[in-house]
Amino acid sequence: MSNPDFFQMYRDIIALPSISSTDPAWDQSNKDVIELLASWFEKSGMEIDITPVPGTAGKFNLIATLGSGDGGLLLAGHTDTVPFDAGRWQKDPFKLTQDGDRIYGLGTIDMKGFFVFIAEALKGIDLTQLKKPLRILATADEETSMAGAKAIADAHPIRPDYAVIGEPTGLVPVFMHKGHMSESIRVTGKSGHSSNPANGVNAIEIMHKVLTQVLALQQELKQKYHNAHFDVPYPTLNLGSIHGGDSANRICGGCELCIDFRPIPGVMPDDLIAELKRHLAPVEDEFPGAISLEHLHEPVPPYGCDENSAFVKEAEQLSGNKAEVVNYCTEAPFIQQLGCETIVMGPGYITQAHQPDEYLDLSFVKPTTELIQHLVRRFCL
Ligand SMILES: [Zn+2]
């Protein structure tokens, strides 16, 4: 039995909510989407491997494989979507709605729709002629912790030669982006009556010394690193929020600073944490045990591959678009850890992602389907 037509598949996948959120009230399992994908890719003759994602409840990754051994092509994407703002959607986010040359729905471009394109593209290829394996990866929780992609990078179950992640880049091959880190620096002092400073240890005064060091690191990163691919060509360090104390007549007992790093390729999250610790060491020496660091979320490493590689050149030629650098994060740094050349390229525009009335422009249908078919023929046949 063959798969339903393109629009029926699109309707079916959009109808299955798979929101991931750090807010438990929003967070949902992606099991229904994973099972739908399993049924599609089984019908294409692929072997299905579904694994629970460690550290999550009800979240799964799927790998569909055709052929055996290492190498070949991986087509990858995430099964989850962001939450939606019901008051701002004119359309039903879970009912695929066509209006003119657009189809609307949550996940149409970011990015459950990409799996519909893969299933559609495979209908037009003689898969009995495969010389290298074709694999499809569907992950969980990209929009929150990237736990699904991280689990794949850790378990390393596959070793493709090439990977394409179908995020909505407008079919422009993307070969580089910065990483993202959110870090908390917490200073613990000792509260006491304001009439005598000796009654306590003032956390705001310690934080003042911390801030001096953090600002020195900010400047150092700017001077030490340069990557001309980015408009902001160095790793940034942003001071995002600071909270401390409770009233003017108490010695401040606790103060927390939250910062955001955007690492560039070659500067890994661990490097930046080590730099931060080195800068804070003098304050730590003066006030032992007063400073604690914590990730506000797991760091997303930076990602980059060679823009002149044969793979990127091929993607440029097939898509008709010059490869680019972007300023958002994807699962690419984790997929790249499988040892494959990795690009991000898919239908729809990122400006419509995470927006009310998310839609796919139907002008993407033909070029995207053909592009996937070209990629499979080029790297697997
Ligand atoms: Zn996405």
XYZ file of C-alpha atoms and ligand atoms in Angstrom:
382
model
C 0.000 0.000 0.000
C 1.416 3.381 -0.913
C 1.355 6.593 1.107
C -1.534 9.095 0.867
C -1.167 12.059 -1.447
C 0.948 15.060 -0.483
C -1.849 17.186 0.986
C -3.388 14.290 2.918
C -0.008 13.569 4.530
C 0.337 17.274 5.335
C -3.148 17.334 6.898
C -2.395 14.207 8.935
C 0.870 15.454 10.431
C -0.391 18.979 11.200
C -3.433 17.450 12.967
C -1.186 15.753 15.551
C -0.094 18.288 18.194
C 3.557 17.872 19.253
C 4.366 21.043 21.146
C 7.502 21.125 23.230
C 7.866 23.733 25.916
C 9.771 24.324 29.125
C 6.333 25.131 30.571
C 4.843 21.747 31.610
C 1.355 23.100 30.926
C 2.255 23.277 27.199
C 4.656 20.378 26.834
C 3.356 17.373 24.875
C 4.592 13.970 23.764
C 5.697 13.622 20.134
C 4.677 9.950 20.067
C 1.761 10.372 17.639
C 3.936 12.166 15.080
C 6.685 9.549 15.452
C 4.164 6.755 14.843
C 2.759 8.510 11.797
C 6.263 8.910 10.363
C 6.976 5.239 11.105
C 3.915 4.241 9.088
C 4.911 6.456 6.145
C 8.513 5.354 5.950
C 7.661 1.682 6.490
C 5.535 1.940 3.380
C 8.618 3.249 1.554
C 10.318 -0.009 2.554
C 12.476 1.514 5.303
C 13.423 -0.074 8.598
C 12.212 1.875 11.605
C 14.044 2.368 14.869
C 12.243 4.346 17.589
C 14.090 5.194 20.808
C 12.951 7.058 23.926
C 14.944 10.236 24.551
C 16.847 10.000 27.858
C 15.850 12.529 30.486
C 12.422 13.153 28.940
C 8.962 11.659 29.402
C 7.049 10.537 26.330
C 9.564 11.878 23.815
C 11.039 9.760 21.045
C 13.534 9.864 18.202
C 12.996 7.927 15.004
C 15.568 6.695 12.524
C 14.299 5.207 9.267
C 16.883 3.338 7.205
C 16.969 2.012 3.703
C 20.098 0.059 2.814
C 22.831 -0.991 5.189
C 26.266 0.004 6.403
C 27.771 3.428 7.014
C 27.870 6.467 4.756
C 25.139 7.718 2.474
C 22.672 10.513 3.121
C 20.776 11.589 6.212
C 17.669 13.774 5.948
C 16.924 15.185 9.375
C 14.375 17.293 11.179
C 12.538 17.827 14.432
C 9.017 16.609 15.197
C 8.127 19.229 17.802
C 6.691 22.692 17.334
C 6.627 25.756 19.543
C 3.409 26.601 21.457
C 0.929 28.848 19.685
C -0.768 32.070 20.674
C -4.450 31.181 20.165
C -5.567 34.807 20.237
C -3.299 35.754 17.355
C -3.971 32.801 15.020
C -6.706 33.509 12.465
C -6.592 29.852 11.331
C -6.807 26.619 13.325
C -3.161 25.697 14.022
C -3.943 21.956 13.806
C -6.107 21.991 10.694
C -4.216 22.389 7.455
C -5.948 25.229 5.641
C -5.277 26.300 2.096
C -5.808 29.934 1.254
C -4.616 31.013 -2.169
C -1.122 29.688 -2.740
C -0.402 29.119 0.947
C -1.108 26.268 3.346
C -1.434 27.258 6.988
C -0.812 25.254 10.149
C 1.530 24.924 13.121
C 4.638 23.106 11.893
C 4.000 23.597 8.171
C 7.517 25.000 7.772
C 9.066 24.571 11.243
C 9.223 21.807 10.451
C 6.930 18.795 10.420
C 6.177 19.605 6.785
C 9.702 18.603 5.751
C 8.846 14.961 6.502
C 5.885 15.199 4.116
C 8.292 16.382 1.415
C 10.608 13.460 2.080
C 7.764 10.902 1.906
C 6.483 12.547 -1.287
C 9.940 12.669 -2.881
C 10.573 8.989 -2.185
C 7.516 8.034 -4.244
C 9.380 9.202 -7.340
C 12.615 7.253 -6.803
C 13.414 3.626 -7.554
C 14.692 2.746 -4.092
C 15.723 -0.782 -5.127
C 18.732 0.814 -6.854
C 20.289 2.222 -3.660
C 24.071 1.828 -3.409
C 24.518 3.829 -0.202
C 22.079 3.948 2.712
C 19.404 6.584 2.960
C 18.387 7.540 6.489
C 15.753 9.809 7.942
C 16.077 11.179 11.449
C 13.143 12.697 13.337
C 14.056 14.198 16.705
C 12.230 15.420 19.815
C 12.448 18.679 21.739
C 14.473 20.794 19.301
C 12.531 23.877 20.346
C 13.488 23.475 24.009
C 16.482 21.403 25.122
C 17.592 19.792 21.833
C 17.539 16.590 23.915
C 16.643 14.444 20.899
C 19.562 15.575 18.735
C 21.888 15.461 21.729
C 20.883 11.846 22.424
C 21.677 10.952 18.793
C 25.079 12.665 19.028
C 25.816 10.782 22.274
C 24.617 7.349 21.126
C 26.120 7.766 17.642
C 23.909 5.040 16.117
C 24.609 6.027 12.498
C 27.516 7.329 10.430
C 26.237 9.091 7.343
C 28.556 10.910 4.926
C 26.182 13.820 4.395
C 23.264 15.350 6.275
C 20.606 17.880 5.336
C 18.434 19.391 8.077
C 15.243 20.720 6.528
C 14.679 23.852 8.598
C 12.960 26.672 6.691
C 15.893 28.435 5.031
C 14.014 29.323 1.842
C 15.983 26.448 0.219
C 19.205 28.378 0.804
C 22.033 26.104 1.976
C 23.223 27.210 5.418
C 26.765 26.234 6.409
C 27.373 28.077 9.688
C 25.721 29.537 12.749
C 26.724 30.583 16.230
C 25.905 28.563 19.326
C 23.858 29.728 22.270
C 24.383 29.600 26.009
C 22.417 31.042 28.936
C 24.325 31.054 32.189
C 23.512 32.059 35.724
C 26.137 33.561 38.035
C 24.814 33.465 41.568
C 26.513 35.278 44.439
C 25.623 34.205 47.954
C 26.540 36.561 50.778
C 25.062 36.880 54.240
C 22.150 39.163 55.038
C 22.037 41.335 58.131
C 20.918 44.676 59.541
C 22.109 47.593 57.431
C 23.285 49.593 60.464
C 26.560 47.677 60.614
C 28.309 46.268 57.521
C 30.087 43.752 59.759
C 26.700 42.094 60.346
C 26.848 40.370 56.976
C 28.522 39.873 53.611
C 27.018 42.041 50.911
C 26.277 40.045 47.762
C 25.798 43.190 45.642
C 29.297 44.360 46.559
C 30.680 40.969 45.508
C 28.592 41.152 42.334
C 30.218 44.487 41.554
C 33.570 42.678 41.393
C 31.997 39.874 39.349
C 30.630 42.426 36.862
C 34.058 43.996 36.425
C 35.459 40.573 35.509
C 32.549 39.683 33.221
C 32.917 42.966 31.328
C 36.655 42.317 30.967
C 35.834 38.900 29.454
C 33.314 40.542 27.119
C 36.052 42.820 25.739
C 38.595 40.024 25.587
C 36.299 37.839 23.463
C 35.785 40.741 21.079
C 39.513 41.321 20.692
C 40.680 37.710 20.642
C 38.324 36.149 18.090
C 37.273 37.084 14.597
C 35.098 35.239 12.104
C 34.319 37.391 9.075
C 31.316 35.228 8.091
C 29.276 36.858 10.843
C 27.990 40.443 10.944
C 29.006 40.415 14.606
C 32.307 38.628 14.014
C 33.162 37.566 17.577
C 31.550 35.570 20.422
C 29.175 37.909 22.225
C 28.528 38.078 25.948
C 25.295 39.827 26.897
C 24.343 40.882 30.416
C 20.662 39.972 30.398
C 19.275 40.318 33.890
C 20.333 40.978 37.461
C 18.359 40.487 40.640
C 19.453 40.864 44.218
C 18.431 41.937 47.670
C 15.057 42.815 49.083
C 15.179 46.142 50.894
C 17.354 49.163 51.438
C 17.898 48.529 55.128
C 19.165 44.955 54.796
C 22.593 43.774 53.766
C 22.017 41.987 50.466
C 22.342 38.220 50.981
C 21.986 37.027 47.401
C 22.366 38.355 43.857
C 22.031 36.618 40.502
C 23.315 37.743 37.123
C 22.141 35.968 33.944
C 24.282 36.208 30.842
C 24.018 34.971 27.267
C 26.998 33.795 25.190
C 26.931 33.297 21.418
C 29.999 31.154 20.658
C 31.445 31.069 17.128
C 32.890 27.945 15.439
C 36.196 27.051 17.090
C 35.102 28.400 20.474
C 33.168 25.688 22.271
C 30.820 26.242 25.232
C 33.289 24.517 27.553
C 35.987 26.989 26.454
C 33.772 29.939 27.381
C 32.878 28.452 30.766
C 36.595 27.896 31.444
C 37.299 31.526 30.482
C 34.505 32.731 32.747
C 35.844 30.678 35.671
C 39.354 31.997 35.069
C 38.069 35.572 35.186
C 36.048 34.966 38.348
C 38.879 33.175 40.166
C 40.234 36.319 41.919
C 36.757 37.123 43.297
C 36.323 33.497 44.309
C 39.695 33.659 46.127
C 38.561 36.724 48.043
C 35.124 35.270 48.885
C 35.499 31.465 48.909
C 32.295 29.605 48.072
C 30.348 32.780 47.304
C 30.010 32.246 43.523
C 28.136 29.450 41.810
C 27.602 28.945 38.080
C 24.742 27.126 36.444
C 23.514 26.509 32.882
C 20.014 27.959 32.465
C 19.707 25.486 29.584
C 22.123 23.011 28.048
C 24.532 24.915 25.794
C 24.031 24.680 22.034
C 27.480 24.516 20.438
C 28.388 26.608 17.389
C 28.221 24.928 13.982
C 30.201 25.353 10.813
C 31.309 23.414 7.785
C 33.551 24.324 4.862
C 31.630 26.596 2.513
C 33.849 25.410 -0.344
C 33.277 21.690 0.208
C 31.923 19.646 -2.685
C 28.740 19.009 -0.678
C 27.998 22.706 -0.119
C 28.796 23.452 -3.766
C 26.437 20.659 -4.842
C 23.683 22.047 -2.591
C 24.236 25.507 -4.091
C 23.976 24.121 -7.599
C 20.881 22.002 -6.895
C 19.044 24.812 -5.077
C 20.274 27.659 -7.243
C 21.105 29.584 -4.063
C 24.427 30.722 -2.632
C 25.256 29.243 0.766
C 24.767 31.505 3.780
C 25.398 32.018 7.469
C 22.374 32.523 9.749
C 21.824 34.018 13.177
C 19.603 31.322 14.694
C 20.486 27.921 16.155
C 19.649 24.487 14.781
C 20.470 20.865 15.568
C 23.367 21.018 13.077
C 26.173 21.052 15.710
C 24.814 17.789 17.138
C 24.178 16.116 13.765
C 27.675 17.145 12.683
C 29.040 15.128 15.623
C 27.981 11.993 13.708
C 30.977 12.754 11.493
C 28.975 13.901 8.461
C 29.156 17.055 6.396
C 26.039 18.880 7.463
C 23.986 21.667 5.950
C 20.654 23.226 6.848
C 18.278 23.692 3.909
C 14.521 23.417 3.685
C 11.292 24.929 2.369
C 9.613 28.046 3.766
C 11.107 31.140 5.331
C 12.425 31.430 8.871
C 10.556 34.740 9.254
C 7.297 32.719 9.314
C 8.561 30.270 11.940
C 7.230 30.724 15.492
C 4.632 33.168 14.131
C 0.813 33.111 14.205
C -0.631 31.692 10.978
C 2.594 29.898 10.074
C 2.379 28.900 6.425
C 4.144 27.237 3.567
C 4.155 29.029 0.260
C 3.135 26.385 -2.280
C 5.765 27.647 -4.713
C 8.190 25.576 -2.597
C 6.452 22.264 -3.311
C 7.972 21.374 -6.661
C 11.533 22.645 -6.087
C 11.753 21.041 -2.627
C 10.481 17.654 -3.791
C 12.874 17.705 -6.734
C 15.763 18.840 -4.563
C 15.281 15.900 -2.178
C 15.072 13.523 -5.129
C 18.300 14.969 -6.568
C 20.063 14.618 -3.217
C 18.990 10.982 -2.825
C 19.997 10.137 -6.392
C 23.317 11.957 -6.063
C 24.390 10.531 -2.693
C 22.664 7.130 -2.473
C 22.189 5.759 -5.987
Zn 12.815 24.340 13.585
